[in-house]
Coordinates of C-alpha atoms and ligand atoms in Angstrom, one line a residue:
X1 CA 89.0 124.9 95.4
X2 CA 87.3 122.4 97.6
X3 CA 89.1 121.4 100.9
X4 CA 89.8 117.8 101.8
X5 CA 91.6 116.3 104.7
X6 CA 93.0 112.9 105.8
X7 CA 95.5 111.4 108.2
X8 CA 98.5 109.1 107.5
X9 CA 99.4 107.1 110.6
X10 CA 101.0 103.6 110.7
X11 CA 99.1 102.9 113.9
X12 CA 95.9 102.6 111.8
X13 CA 96.2 99.8 109.3
X14 CA 93.7 97.8 107.2
X15 CA 96.0 94.9 106.3
X16 CA 99.1 93.9 104.3
X17 CA 99.1 94.6 100.5
X18 CA 99.1 91.2 98.8
X19 CA 101.1 91.6 95.6
X20 CA 98.4 89.4 93.9
X21 CA 96.0 92.4 94.1
X22 CA 97.8 93.5 90.9
X23 CA 96.8 90.6 88.8
X24 CA 95.6 90.4 85.2
X25 CA 93.7 88.1 82.9
X26 CA 94.6 86.5 79.5
X27 CA 91.7 84.8 77.9
X28 CA 91.5 83.0 74.6
X29 CA 89.2 85.7 73.4
X30 CA 89.5 88.2 70.5
X31 CA 93.1 89.3 70.1
X32 CA 94.3 88.9 73.7
X33 CA 96.4 85.8 73.1
X34 CA 96.7 85.7 69.2
X35 CA 98.3 88.9 68.0
X36 CA 98.3 90.1 71.6
X37 CA 100.8 88.2 73.6
X38 CA 101.6 85.7 70.8
X39 CA 102.4 86.6 67.2
X40 CA 105.3 84.6 65.7
X41 CA 105.6 86.8 62.6
X42 CA 105.9 90.0 64.6
X43 CA 109.3 91.8 64.3
X44 CA 109.7 91.7 68.1
X45 CA 108.7 88.1 68.5
X46 CA 111.1 85.8 70.4
X47 CA 111.9 82.3 69.2
X48 CA 108.7 81.0 70.9
X49 CA 106.5 83.5 69.1
X50 CA 105.9 85.8 72.1
X51 CA 105.8 89.5 71.2
X52 CA 108.8 91.2 72.9
X53 CA 107.1 94.7 72.8
X54 CA 104.2 93.3 74.7
X55 CA 106.4 91.5 77.2
X56 CA 108.2 94.7 77.9
X57 CA 104.9 96.5 78.6
X58 CA 103.6 93.7 80.8
X59 CA 106.7 93.9 82.9
X60 CA 106.4 97.7 83.1
X61 CA 102.7 97.3 84.0
X62 CA 103.8 95.2 87.0
X63 CA 101.1 92.6 86.8
X64 CA 101.9 89.9 89.4
X65 CA 99.5 87.0 88.5
X66 CA 97.7 86.3 85.3
X67 CA 94.5 84.2 85.1
X68 CA 94.2 81.9 82.1
X69 CA 92.6 80.6 79.7
X70 CA 89.2 82.1 80.5
X71 CA 86.7 83.4 81.2
X72 CA 83.7 82.1 79.2
X73 CA 86.2 80.3 76.9
X74 CA 87.3 77.8 79.6
X75 CA 83.8 76.4 80.0
X76 CA 84.1 74.6 76.6
X77 CA 87.9 74.1 76.6
X78 CA 89.8 70.8 76.2
X79 CA 93.2 71.5 77.7
X80 CA 94.8 68.5 75.8
X81 CA 94.1 70.2 72.5
X82 CA 96.8 72.8 73.5
X83 CA 99.7 70.5 74.3
X84 CA 102.1 68.6 72.2
X85 CA 103.5 69.3 68.6
X86 CA 101.7 72.3 67.2
X87 CA 101.1 70.9 63.8
X88 CA 99.1 68.0 65.4
X89 CA 96.9 70.3 67.5
X90 CA 93.2 70.5 66.5
X91 CA 91.4 73.6 65.3
X92 CA 88.1 73.8 67.3
X93 CA 85.0 75.8 67.4
X94 CA 85.1 78.1 70.4
X95 CA 81.4 78.4 71.3
X96 CA 81.9 81.1 73.9
X97 CA 83.1 83.8 71.5
X98 CA 82.1 82.2 68.2
X99 CA 85.7 81.9 67.1
X100 CA 88.0 79.4 65.6
X101 CA 90.6 78.3 68.2
X102 CA 93.9 77.1 66.6
X103 CA 95.3 75.9 69.9
X104 CA 98.8 77.3 69.0
X105 CA 99.0 78.5 72.6
X106 CA 98.2 76.1 75.4
X107 CA 99.2 75.6 79.0
X108 CA 102.9 74.9 78.3
X109 CA 103.3 78.0 76.2
X110 CA 101.3 80.1 78.8
X111 CA 103.6 79.0 81.7
X112 CA 106.7 79.7 79.6
X113 CA 105.3 83.2 78.8
X114 CA 104.6 83.8 82.5
X115 CA 108.2 83.1 83.2
X116 CA 109.3 85.7 80.7
X117 CA 106.6 88.2 81.9
X118 CA 107.7 87.6 85.5
X119 CA 104.1 86.8 86.6
X120 CA 102.5 83.9 88.4
X121 CA 100.1 81.7 86.4
X122 CA 96.5 81.3 87.8
X123 CA 94.8 78.5 86.0
X124 CA 91.1 77.8 85.5
X125 CA 89.6 74.4 85.0
X126 CA 86.6 73.7 82.8
X127 CA 83.6 72.9 85.0
X128 CA 81.1 73.8 82.2
X129 CA 81.3 70.8 79.8
X130 CA 83.8 68.8 82.0
X131 CA 84.3 67.8 85.6
X132 CA 86.4 66.3 88.3
X133 CA 88.5 63.8 86.1
X134 CA 89.6 66.4 83.6
X135 CA 90.5 68.9 86.3
X136 CA 92.6 66.3 88.1
X137 CA 94.2 65.3 84.8
X138 CA 95.2 68.9 84.0
X139 CA 96.6 69.3 87.5
X140 CA 98.6 66.0 87.2
X141 CA 100.0 67.2 83.9
X142 CA 101.0 70.6 85.3
X143 CA 102.2 69.9 88.9
X144 CA 103.1 66.2 89.3
X145 CA 106.9 65.9 88.9
X146 CA 107.3 62.7 86.8
X147 CA 106.6 59.0 86.5
X148 CA 102.9 59.1 85.5
X149 CA 101.3 59.2 82.1
X150 CA 100.4 62.8 82.2
X151 CA 103.5 64.2 84.0
X152 CA 105.7 62.2 81.6
X153 CA 103.6 63.7 78.7
X154 CA 104.5 67.2 80.0
X155 CA 108.1 66.2 80.2
X156 CA 108.0 64.8 76.6
X157 CA 106.4 68.1 75.5
X158 CA 109.5 69.9 76.8
X159 CA 108.6 71.0 80.3
X160 CA 110.9 68.9 82.4
X161 CA 110.1 70.7 85.6
X162 CA 106.5 70.8 87.0
X163 CA 104.7 74.1 86.3
X164 CA 103.9 74.2 90.0
X165 CA 100.7 76.3 89.6
X166 CA 99.4 77.2 93.0
X167 CA 96.2 79.1 92.3
X168 CA 93.3 77.4 90.5
X169 CA 89.8 78.7 89.6
X170 CA 87.1 76.1 89.8
X171 CA 85.3 77.0 86.6
X172 CA 84.0 80.4 85.5
X173 CA 80.8 82.3 86.0
X174 CA 78.6 79.2 86.1
X175 CA 75.7 81.2 87.5
X176 CA 75.4 82.9 84.0
X177 CA 72.8 81.5 81.6
X178 CA 75.2 82.4 78.8
X179 CA 77.8 80.1 80.2
X180 CA 78.4 76.8 78.5
X181 CA 77.4 74.2 81.0
X182 CA 75.5 76.8 83.2
X183 CA 74.5 75.3 86.5
X184 CA 72.2 75.9 89.5
X185 CA 74.0 77.1 92.6
X186 CA 73.6 73.7 94.3
X187 CA 74.8 71.8 91.2
X188 CA 77.9 74.0 91.0
X189 CA 78.6 74.0 94.7
X190 CA 78.6 70.2 94.8
X191 CA 80.8 70.0 91.7
X192 CA 83.2 72.6 93.1
X193 CA 83.5 70.8 96.4
X194 CA 84.2 67.4 94.8
X195 CA 86.6 68.9 92.3
X196 CA 88.5 70.7 95.0
X197 CA 88.7 67.6 97.2
X198 CA 90.1 65.5 94.3
X199 CA 92.6 68.2 93.3
X200 CA 93.9 68.4 96.8
X201 CA 94.6 64.7 96.8
X202 CA 97.1 65.4 93.9
X203 CA 98.6 68.5 95.4
X204 CA 97.7 69.5 99.0
X205 CA 99.0 73.0 98.8
X206 CA 96.7 74.5 96.2
X207 CA 94.8 77.7 96.6
X208 CA 91.3 77.2 95.2
X209 CA 88.8 79.8 94.0
X210 CA 85.1 79.0 93.9
X211 CA 82.9 80.9 91.4
X212 CA 80.9 83.7 92.9
X213 CA 78.3 85.6 90.9
X214 CA 79.1 87.0 87.4
X215 CA 78.3 90.4 88.6
X216 CA 76.3 92.1 91.3
X217 CA 73.3 92.8 89.1
X218 CA 72.6 89.1 88.7
X219 CA 69.2 88.3 90.3
X220 CA 70.9 85.5 92.2
X221 CA 73.7 87.6 93.6
X222 CA 74.5 86.7 97.2
X223 CA 72.0 83.8 97.1
X224 CA 74.3 82.1 94.7
X225 CA 77.4 82.6 96.9
X226 CA 75.4 81.4 100.0
X227 CA 74.3 78.1 98.4
X228 CA 77.6 77.5 96.6
X229 CA 79.6 78.1 99.8
X230 CA 77.3 76.0 101.9
X231 CA 78.5 73.1 99.8
X232 CA 82.2 73.9 99.3
X233 CA 83.2 76.3 102.1
X234 CA 85.8 74.0 103.7
X235 CA 87.2 72.9 100.4
X236 CA 88.1 76.3 98.9
X237 CA 90.1 79.4 99.9
X238 CA 88.6 82.2 97.9
X239 CA 85.2 83.1 96.4
X240 CA 85.3 85.1 93.2
X241 CA 83.7 88.4 92.5
X242 CA 83.4 89.8 88.9
X243 CA 82.3 93.4 88.3
X244 CA 82.7 95.6 85.2
X245 CA 81.8 99.3 85.1
X246 CA 80.1 100.7 82.0
X247 CA 80.4 104.4 81.1
X248 CA 77.8 104.2 78.3
X249 CA 74.6 106.0 79.3
X250 CA 76.0 107.2 82.7
X251 CA 77.0 110.8 83.4
X252 CA 80.7 111.3 84.1
X253 CA 79.8 112.2 87.7
X254 CA 77.9 108.9 88.2
X255 CA 80.5 106.8 86.5
X256 CA 83.3 108.4 88.6
X257 CA 81.6 107.0 91.6
X258 CA 82.1 103.3 90.5
X259 CA 84.5 102.6 93.3
X260 CA 81.7 103.0 95.8
X261 CA 79.9 100.2 94.0
X262 CA 82.9 98.0 94.2
X263 CA 83.3 98.7 97.9
X264 CA 79.7 97.6 98.4
X265 CA 80.1 94.5 96.2
X266 CA 83.2 93.4 98.2
X267 CA 81.5 94.0 101.5
X268 CA 78.4 92.0 100.3
X269 CA 80.5 89.0 99.3
X270 CA 82.5 89.1 102.5
X271 CA 79.3 89.3 104.6
X272 CA 77.8 86.4 102.7
X273 CA 80.9 84.2 103.0
X274 CA 81.2 85.0 106.7
X275 CA 77.5 84.2 107.2
X276 CA 78.0 80.8 105.7
X277 CA 81.1 80.3 107.8
X278 CA 79.2 81.2 110.9
X279 CA 76.4 78.8 110.0
X280 CA 78.9 76.0 109.5
X281 CA 80.7 77.0 112.8
X282 CA 83.9 77.2 110.9
X283 CA 86.9 79.2 112.1
X284 CA 88.2 79.6 108.5
X285 CA 87.7 82.9 106.8
X286 CA 87.5 82.9 103.1
X287 CA 89.1 85.6 101.0
X288 CA 87.7 87.3 97.9
X289 CA 89.3 86.9 94.5
X290 CA 88.1 89.9 92.4
X291 CA 89.3 88.0 89.4
X292 CA 87.5 90.1 86.7
X293 CA 87.2 93.9 87.1
X294 CA 87.6 96.8 84.8
X295 CA 85.9 99.5 82.8
X296 CA 83.9 98.0 79.9
X297 CA 81.9 99.9 77.4
X298 CA 79.5 97.0 77.6
X299 CA 76.4 98.7 76.1
X300 CA 78.4 99.1 72.9
X301 CA 78.9 95.4 72.7
X302 CA 76.4 94.3 70.1
X303 CA 76.1 90.6 70.6
X304 CA 73.4 89.8 68.0
X305 CA 75.6 91.3 65.3
X306 CA 78.7 89.6 66.7
X307 CA 76.8 86.3 66.7
X308 CA 76.0 86.6 63.0
X309 CA 79.6 86.9 61.8
X310 CA 81.5 84.0 60.3
X311 CA 83.8 81.8 62.4
X312 CA 87.2 83.3 62.2
X313 CA 90.4 83.3 64.3
X314 CA 91.4 86.2 66.6
X315 CA 88.5 88.5 65.6
X316 CA 88.6 92.0 67.1
X317 CA 86.4 91.8 70.2
X318 CA 85.6 94.6 72.7
X319 CA 88.8 96.5 72.0
X320 CA 87.6 99.5 74.1
X321 CA 89.7 102.7 73.9
X322 CA 90.0 104.4 77.3
X323 CA 90.1 108.1 78.2
X324 CA 91.1 110.1 81.3
X325 CA 87.7 109.5 83.0
X326 CA 88.2 105.8 82.6
X327 CA 91.7 106.1 84.0
X328 CA 90.4 107.9 87.1
X329 CA 87.7 105.2 87.6
X330 CA 90.3 102.4 87.2
X331 CA 92.4 104.3 89.9
X332 CA 89.3 104.4 92.1
X333 CA 88.7 100.7 91.6
X334 CA 92.3 100.0 92.6
X335 CA 91.8 102.2 95.7
X336 CA 88.7 100.1 96.6
X337 CA 90.7 96.9 96.2
X338 CA 93.5 98.2 98.5
X339 CA 90.9 99.5 101.0
X340 CA 89.8 95.9 101.4
X341 CA 93.3 94.4 101.6
X342 CA 92.3 92.5 104.8
X343 CA 89.8 90.4 102.8
X344 CA 90.7 90.7 99.1
X345 CA 93.6 88.4 98.4
X346 CA 93.6 88.3 94.6
X347 CA 92.4 90.7 92.0
X348 CA 92.7 90.5 88.2
X349 CA 92.1 93.3 85.9
X350 CA 90.3 92.0 82.8
X351 CA 91.9 91.7 80.4
X352 CA 95.6 92.2 79.7
X353 CA 96.0 92.9 76.0
X354 CA 93.5 94.3 73.4
X355 CA 90.3 92.9 75.0
X356 CA 89.2 95.7 77.4
X357 CA 92.9 96.0 78.2
X358 CA 95.6 98.4 79.4
X359 CA 97.8 97.3 76.5
X360 CA 96.8 97.5 72.9
X361 CA 98.5 96.2 69.8
X362 CA 98.2 96.1 66.1
X363 CA 99.1 92.9 64.2
X364 CA 102.6 93.4 62.8
X365 CA 102.6 96.9 64.3
X366 CA 102.9 98.9 67.5
X367 CA 102.0 98.1 71.1
X368 CA 101.0 101.0 73.3
X369 CA 99.8 101.9 76.8
X370 CA 96.1 102.9 77.2
X371 CA 95.2 105.6 79.7
X372 CA 94.2 102.9 82.3
X373 CA 97.7 101.4 82.1
X374 CA 99.1 104.2 84.2
X375 CA 97.1 104.0 87.5
X376 CA 97.6 100.2 87.5
X377 CA 101.4 100.5 86.9
X378 CA 101.8 103.2 89.5
X379 CA 99.8 101.3 92.1
X380 CA 101.6 98.1 91.4
X381 CA 105.0 99.8 91.7
X382 CA 104.3 101.9 94.8
X383 CA 101.5 100.3 96.9
X384 CA 103.7 98.2 99.2
X385 CA 103.6 97.1 102.8
X386 CA 100.4 97.9 104.8
X387 CA 97.3 99.7 103.7
X388 CA 96.6 102.6 106.1
X389 CA 93.1 103.6 107.2
X390 CA 93.2 107.3 106.1
X391 CA 89.6 108.5 106.9
X392 CA 89.2 111.2 104.2
X393 CA 86.9 114.2 105.0
X394 CA 85.5 116.0 102.0
X395 CA 82.2 117.3 100.5
X396 CA 80.0 114.8 98.9
X397 CA 77.9 115.0 95.7
X398 CA 74.6 113.3 94.8
X399 CA 74.6 110.5 92.2
X400 CA 71.6 108.6 90.6
X401 CA 73.4 105.3 90.8
X402 CA 75.3 105.4 94.0
X403 CA 73.7 108.0 96.4
X404 CA 75.9 110.5 98.2
X405 CA 79.5 110.0 97.1
X406 CA 82.7 111.8 98.5
X407 CA 84.5 113.9 95.9
X408 CA 87.8 112.5 97.1
X409 CA 88.7 108.8 96.9
X410 CA 92.0 108.0 98.6
X411 CA 94.0 105.3 100.3
X412 CA 97.7 105.0 101.4
X413 CA 100.3 102.4 102.0
X414 CA 103.3 102.3 104.3
X415 CA 106.2 100.0 103.6
X416 CA 107.9 99.3 107.0
X417 CA 111.0 97.9 105.3
X418 CA 111.8 101.0 103.1
X419 CA 109.8 103.4 105.2
X420 CA 108.1 104.7 102.0
X421 CA 104.6 106.1 102.2
X422 CA 102.4 106.2 99.1
X423 CA 99.2 108.2 98.9
X424 CA 96.8 107.3 96.0
X425 CA 94.0 109.7 95.3
X426 CA 91.3 110.4 92.8
X427 CA 89.5 113.7 92.5
X428 CA 86.0 112.8 91.3
X429 CA 84.9 116.4 90.7
X430 CA 84.4 117.3 87.1
X431 CA 84.7 121.0 87.8
X432 CA 86.7 121.7 90.9
X433 CA 90.2 121.3 92.2
X434 CA 90.6 119.6 95.6
X435 CA 93.0 121.0 98.1
X436 CA 94.1 118.0 100.0
X437 CA 95.7 118.5 103.4
X438 CA 97.1 115.4 105.1
X439 CA 98.2 115.1 108.7
X440 CA 101.6 113.3 108.4
X441 CA 103.0 114.1 111.9
X442 CA 103.4 110.3 112.4
X443 CA 106.0 110.4 109.6
X444 CA 108.0 113.3 111.0
X445 CA 111.3 112.1 109.6
X446 CA 110.0 111.9 106.0
X447 CA 110.4 114.2 103.0
X448 CA 108.4 114.6 99.8
X449 CA 109.9 112.2 97.2
X450 CA 107.5 113.1 94.4
X451 CA 104.0 113.8 93.3
X452 CA 102.3 113.0 89.9
X453 CA 98.9 113.6 88.5
X454 CA 97.2 112.1 85.5
X455 CA 94.6 114.3 83.8
X456 CA 94.1 116.3 80.6
X457 CA 92.4 119.6 79.6
X458 CA 90.0 117.5 77.6
X459 CA 89.1 114.5 79.8
X460 CA 88.0 112.6 76.7
X461 CA 91.6 112.4 75.5
X462 CA 92.8 108.9 74.7
X463 CA 96.1 107.2 73.7
X464 CA 96.5 105.6 70.3
X465 CA 99.2 104.0 68.1
X466 CA 99.8 107.4 66.5
X467 CA 99.7 109.3 69.7
X468 CA 100.7 106.8 72.5
X469 CA 101.7 109.4 75.1
X470 CA 98.8 111.8 75.0
X471 CA 97.7 110.8 78.5
X472 CA 100.4 109.9 81.1
X473 CA 101.2 110.9 84.7
X474 CA 103.1 114.2 84.9
X475 CA 104.9 115.8 87.9
X476 CA 102.6 117.7 90.1
X477 CA 104.4 120.8 91.3
X478 CA 101.6 121.8 93.7
X479 CA 102.6 119.3 96.5
X480 CA 104.3 120.6 99.6
X481 CA 105.4 119.1 102.9
X482 CA 106.0 121.3 106.0
X483 CA 105.5 121.0 109.7
X484 CA 103.9 117.5 109.6
X485 CA 101.4 118.6 107.0
X486 CA 101.3 117.5 103.3
X487 CA 99.3 119.7 101.0
X488 CA 98.6 118.8 97.4
X489 CA 96.2 120.2 94.8
X490 CA 94.3 117.5 92.8
X491 CA 92.9 118.7 89.4
X492 CA 89.3 117.8 88.5
X493 CA 89.0 114.2 87.2
X494 CA 92.5 113.1 88.1
X495 CA 94.5 110.2 89.4
X496 CA 97.3 111.2 91.8
X497 CA 100.2 109.6 93.5
X498 CA 102.3 111.3 96.3
X499 CA 105.3 109.6 97.8
X500 CA 107.1 110.3 101.1
X501 CA 110.3 108.6 102.0
X502 CA 112.5 108.7 105.1
X503 CA 115.1 111.6 105.0
X504 CA 117.8 109.0 104.7
X505 CA 116.5 107.4 101.5
X506 CA 117.5 108.5 98.0
X507 CA 114.6 110.0 96.0
X508 CA 112.8 107.5 93.8
X509 CA 111.3 109.1 90.6
X510 CA 107.6 108.8 90.0
X511 CA 107.8 109.5 86.3
X512 CA 107.7 106.5 84.0
X513 CA 110.5 106.4 81.4
X514 CA 109.5 105.2 77.9
Ligands
AHR1 O1 86.3 89.3 80.2 C1 85.3 89.1 79.3 C2 84.3 88.1 79.8 O2 83.5 88.7 80.8 C3 84.8 86.8 80.4 O3 85.1 85.8 79.5 C4 83.7 86.4 81.3 O4 84.1 85.6 82.4 C5 83.0 87.7 81.7 O5 81.6 87.6 81.6

């Protein structure tokens, strides 16, 4: 057993947890929308065609904001195709994913679905094939109350009240040569600035996200952000960061260190944004929107073969199946996001259903929780209030990809209102238990409310339609609190949650009911 220590003290805080850190992403891609969230013939479908079993799981997941409609898809999208009577909507070629787009779901349906899922919509505009005018038109359609052609069109289409969408992405990954309408950093920076300024004339209270790099391995990473922000710094509120972590070809030890890479990526984007702010002598500080992150078995994604297939609707695309190692890495990525709560204001796990997703479905059949569902759901449910600076001390191990990496990844939150303290921890060791000892003297009036661990004897175990509960958090009986010290044993390759509550509070359970 390897020892590890940390301290929990409300005097040392990183920043407040923004609920939007627990965002997700629904792209018109593969089966995320069609036979994912929308399937009118499904036995659980509501009168609007939304799958009830998926809505139940999305609410349980606790996602707070959902980005839509892409992704690469948005860079060729005409939003007008997706409004009005369904039988008059055009079928189009979706060039991004070589699919047929029926347009049965558009912005009005998505916003209605968000209401039922209890999430906030986060809308992207097309800055690939389109520009300022179309972005402003979509905003007028969505947010202007009434009395103009587009707001009255929305009302005629059944949405009497404005959709009131606050957060808007100014395009998607326009640094990527694969992106329809790919641009240089200067071209995109100018377009983002002008689009933002025009959109704010329609609605002054928007929160706008400029596209950062598609990932940190892009040759233009950081240079792209610098040039883009030089043009649009004062017009936007966030710069985006996208990063996926690929288990294919990596050792489990290396892959389990992915959170270190996300830490560095966030730090690099923050440093670049602040550098531009300093050059511009601006007092504003931009936040980062990590609006695509996840584990993605990307090396298995055979694009040439995919590109040869016929044009079809709702093709199965990148429906990765996740195991315990993936769940531990997702836990670590969530810890990294929380650790940067002072600068990361939005984060969206990509995606929500079927496409590299925590929720999987079969058409006409079951919906189930993948292993990665659980760390997200627990963090979204329990990480409230302020993130604490916990300063873990533990042995490190050597990795090819990330250098020396601590065996323990951990963060904690303290909710001043309820008094609850939540410790989130990942044991990255593939062989050893960690014996974590936490100094909790600052929470002397607290008691242990529960501890769970997610692991399995075989860390390659996955969930499936036939065996949906193979991997789930279980109570961890090896957690104890006495004399201002919390001790808990963390199994190898595990995601862990420990909760302390004031003695006066009733005990909340940490186990999820089915
Ligand atoms: O999430 C899948 C794709 O990954 C998105 O469409 C794109 O933005 C990213 O490259």
